[in-house]
Amino acid sequence: MQYSIALDTSEKMRKLYVVKNLLGVLSLITDLYYADPAGLYQYVDSTIDDVLGSLSQNYSALFNNYDSLFNEYRELKRLNIELTASNKNLTVQATQAVSENRELKERLKQLETYSDESLMVMLEDWIDAHNSTIDIIEFSKSYKIPAPRIEQMLNKMVTTGYIELKG
């Protein structure tokens, strides 16, 4: 029997595949040709010995490692699918939360922003309650209004004659 060996193929594995195919062919032609069983058995035995001798681990340990790794692979694949679905769900939820947060911040800003008229009344009440004086920084902290806006409103109140400056 003659056969070729490709450059990227193991010589021992190629021999095993050739023997497998030879046995298949012989099973088809048993009624037409006779093969010496003793020589064939010796050839198959030497081929199997070559392959088994080339393995660094015995087959049982190798198969157990394969089986364990395959089970771990299936579990990791299942977990990956679950995590991918969960990640998509969390991404949607995060996007919704960001949008809702943005809307709530805008609404809060509108609610915290006083109209000019409201701020003028607040300033007047403060001035009346504090003996006609105002501490802009204290007022700013109390009502969470930027000091420049308070100063701007006080200037407007003075120019419109709403309040008077005492010297």
Tab-separated table of C-alpha atoms in Angstrom:
chain	number	residue	atom	x	y	z
A	1	MET	CA	0.000	0.000	0.000
A	2	GLN	CA	1.304	3.447	-0.903
A	3	TYR	CA	-0.011	6.845	0.167
A	4	SER	CA	1.128	10.440	0.299
A	5	ILE	CA	1.649	12.632	3.353
A	6	ALA	CA	0.803	16.323	3.109
A	7	LEU	CA	3.336	18.785	4.542
A	8	ASP	CA	0.969	20.046	7.228
A	9	THR	CA	-0.157	16.541	8.311
A	10	SER	CA	1.217	14.279	11.023
A	11	GLU	CA	2.773	11.162	9.515
A	12	LYS	CA	1.295	8.911	12.211
A	13	MET	CA	-2.209	10.409	11.937
A	14	ARG	CA	-2.100	10.129	8.124
A	15	LYS	CA	-1.164	6.442	8.455
A	16	LEU	CA	-4.137	5.924	10.812
A	17	TYR	CA	-6.555	7.553	8.324
A	18	VAL	CA	-5.159	5.416	5.497
A	19	VAL	CA	-5.664	2.231	7.559
A	20	LYS	CA	-9.227	3.287	8.374
A	21	ASN	CA	-9.971	3.812	4.673
A	22	LEU	CA	-8.201	0.557	3.747
A	23	LEU	CA	-10.406	-1.414	6.150
A	24	GLY	CA	-13.474	0.267	4.676
A	25	VAL	CA	-12.443	-0.681	1.146
A	26	LEU	CA	-11.564	-4.246	2.172
A	27	SER	CA	-14.997	-4.680	3.743
A	28	LEU	CA	-16.566	-3.818	0.384
A	29	ILE	CA	-14.478	-6.235	-1.690
A	30	THR	CA	-14.295	-9.304	0.598
A	31	ASP	CA	-16.181	-11.466	-1.870
A	32	LEU	CA	-13.770	-10.601	-4.731
A	33	TYR	CA	-10.349	-10.412	-3.076
A	34	TYR	CA	-8.602	-12.145	-0.235
A	35	ALA	CA	-6.370	-10.210	2.184
A	36	ASP	CA	-3.941	-11.949	4.511
A	37	PRO	CA	-5.457	-11.248	7.943
A	38	ALA	CA	-2.243	-11.804	9.915
A	39	GLY	CA	-0.317	-9.182	7.919
A	40	LEU	CA	-3.251	-6.771	8.022
A	41	TYR	CA	-3.687	-7.212	11.771
A	42	GLN	CA	0.023	-6.573	12.362
A	43	TYR	CA	-0.085	-3.456	10.202
A	44	VAL	CA	-3.175	-2.111	12.028
A	45	ASP	CA	-1.577	-2.970	15.395
A	46	SER	CA	1.665	-1.114	14.562
A	47	THR	CA	-0.324	1.902	13.297
A	48	ILE	CA	-2.386	2.090	16.482
A	49	ASP	CA	0.778	1.693	18.605
A	50	ASP	CA	2.427	4.565	16.710
A	51	VAL	CA	-0.535	6.882	17.301
A	52	LEU	CA	-0.989	5.922	20.955
A	53	GLY	CA	2.745	6.257	21.573
A	54	SER	CA	2.728	9.760	20.155
A	55	LEU	CA	0.078	11.000	22.579
A	56	SER	CA	1.521	12.837	25.598
A	57	GLN	CA	-1.392	11.845	27.858
A	58	ASN	CA	-3.344	8.655	27.934
A	59	TYR	CA	-6.639	8.763	26.085
A	60	SER	CA	-8.785	8.619	29.201
A	61	ALA	CA	-7.154	11.711	30.740
A	62	LEU	CA	-7.265	13.495	27.392
A	63	PHE	CA	-10.954	12.702	26.918
A	64	ASN	CA	-11.780	13.733	30.490
A	65	ASN	CA	-10.019	17.061	29.928
A	66	TYR	CA	-11.874	17.540	26.663
A	67	ASP	CA	-15.222	16.639	28.218
A	68	SER	CA	-14.630	18.966	31.182
A	69	LEU	CA	-13.544	21.832	28.932
A	70	PHE	CA	-16.494	21.246	26.612
A	71	ASN	CA	-18.953	21.392	29.520
A	72	GLU	CA	-17.256	24.540	30.801
A	73	TYR	CA	-17.445	26.021	27.290
A	74	ARG	CA	-21.197	25.300	27.060
A	75	GLU	CA	-21.782	26.864	30.499
A	76	LEU	CA	-19.715	29.948	29.573
A	77	LYS	CA	-21.557	30.242	26.253
A	78	ARG	CA	-24.921	30.084	28.066
A	79	LEU	CA	-23.719	32.635	30.611
A	80	ASN	CA	-22.434	34.871	27.805
A	81	ILE	CA	-25.848	34.790	26.115
A	82	GLU	CA	-27.568	35.669	29.400
A	83	LEU	CA	-25.098	38.461	30.147
A	84	THR	CA	-25.408	39.863	26.636
A	85	ALA	CA	-29.197	40.004	26.983
A	86	SER	CA	-28.856	41.521	30.451
A	87	ASN	CA	-26.353	44.063	29.140
A	88	LYS	CA	-28.750	45.113	26.371
A	89	ASN	CA	-31.540	45.475	28.925
A	90	LEU	CA	-29.325	47.523	31.242
A	91	THR	CA	-28.225	49.727	28.340
A	92	VAL	CA	-31.855	50.478	27.513
A	93	GLN	CA	-32.601	51.183	31.188
A	94	ALA	CA	-29.533	53.414	31.507
A	95	THR	CA	-30.528	55.368	28.405
A	96	GLN	CA	-34.015	55.832	29.796
A	97	ALA	CA	-32.610	56.861	33.189
A	98	VAL	CA	-30.281	59.422	31.579
A	99	SER	CA	-33.168	60.877	29.591
A	100	GLU	CA	-35.420	60.984	32.649
A	101	ASN	CA	-32.612	62.529	34.711
A	102	ARG	CA	-32.106	65.240	32.086
A	103	GLU	CA	-35.824	66.012	32.047
A	104	LEU	CA	-35.998	66.120	35.852
A	105	LYS	CA	-32.968	68.439	36.036
A	106	GLU	CA	-34.590	70.824	33.569
A	107	ARG	CA	-37.832	70.738	35.532
A	108	LEU	CA	-35.998	71.280	38.830
A	109	LYS	CA	-34.073	74.181	37.325
A	110	GLN	CA	-37.346	75.756	36.226
A	111	LEU	CA	-38.861	75.200	39.662
A	112	GLU	CA	-35.795	76.609	41.453
A	113	THR	CA	-35.609	79.640	39.183
A	114	TYR	CA	-37.670	82.478	40.563
A	115	SER	CA	-39.319	85.004	38.316
A	116	ASP	CA	-38.146	88.625	38.634
A	117	GLU	CA	-41.357	89.566	40.413
A	118	SER	CA	-41.081	86.679	42.890
A	119	LEU	CA	-37.436	87.492	43.602
A	120	MET	CA	-38.304	91.154	44.161
A	121	VAL	CA	-40.953	90.171	46.719
A	122	MET	CA	-38.509	87.794	48.440
A	123	LEU	CA	-35.854	90.511	48.603
A	124	GLU	CA	-38.350	93.013	49.973
A	125	ASP	CA	-39.511	90.533	52.642
A	126	TRP	CA	-35.890	89.818	53.591
A	127	ILE	CA	-35.033	93.500	53.845
A	128	ASP	CA	-38.130	94.136	55.991
A	129	ALA	CA	-37.292	91.183	58.261
A	130	HIS	CA	-33.624	92.242	58.693
A	131	ASN	CA	-33.994	95.925	59.655
A	132	SER	CA	-33.675	97.278	56.105
A	133	THR	CA	-30.400	95.418	55.431
A	134	ILE	CA	-29.414	92.527	53.234
A	135	ASP	CA	-26.421	90.206	53.263
A	136	ILE	CA	-26.270	89.042	49.663
A	137	ILE	CA	-24.165	85.944	50.420
A	138	GLU	CA	-26.477	84.818	53.239
A	139	PHE	CA	-29.562	85.431	51.060
A	140	SER	CA	-27.874	83.539	48.209
A	141	LYS	CA	-27.182	80.524	50.431
A	142	SER	CA	-30.664	80.551	51.967
A	143	TYR	CA	-32.514	80.558	48.657
A	144	LYS	CA	-29.845	78.965	46.466
A	145	ILE	CA	-29.839	81.876	44.072
A	146	PRO	CA	-26.559	83.050	42.495
A	147	ALA	CA	-25.240	86.245	44.080
A	148	PRO	CA	-24.883	88.086	40.719
A	149	ARG	CA	-28.617	87.582	40.058
A	150	ILE	CA	-29.436	89.011	43.497
A	151	GLU	CA	-27.206	92.022	42.832
A	152	GLN	CA	-28.796	92.510	39.421
A	153	MET	CA	-32.292	92.381	40.941
A	154	LEU	CA	-31.324	94.799	43.744
A	155	ASN	CA	-29.998	97.231	41.119
A	156	LYS	CA	-33.242	96.909	39.170
A	157	MET	CA	-35.257	97.540	42.338
A	158	VAL	CA	-33.211	100.659	43.073
A	159	THR	CA	-33.459	102.058	39.504
A	160	THR	CA	-37.201	101.473	39.375
A	161	GLY	CA	-37.643	103.138	42.793
A	162	TYR	CA	-38.914	99.988	44.423
A	163	ILE	CA	-36.310	100.363	47.206
A	164	GLU	CA	-33.965	103.142	48.265
A	165	LEU	CA	-30.318	102.952	49.222
A	166	LYS	CA	-29.387	104.289	52.617
A	167	GLY	CA	-26.024	105.860	52.803
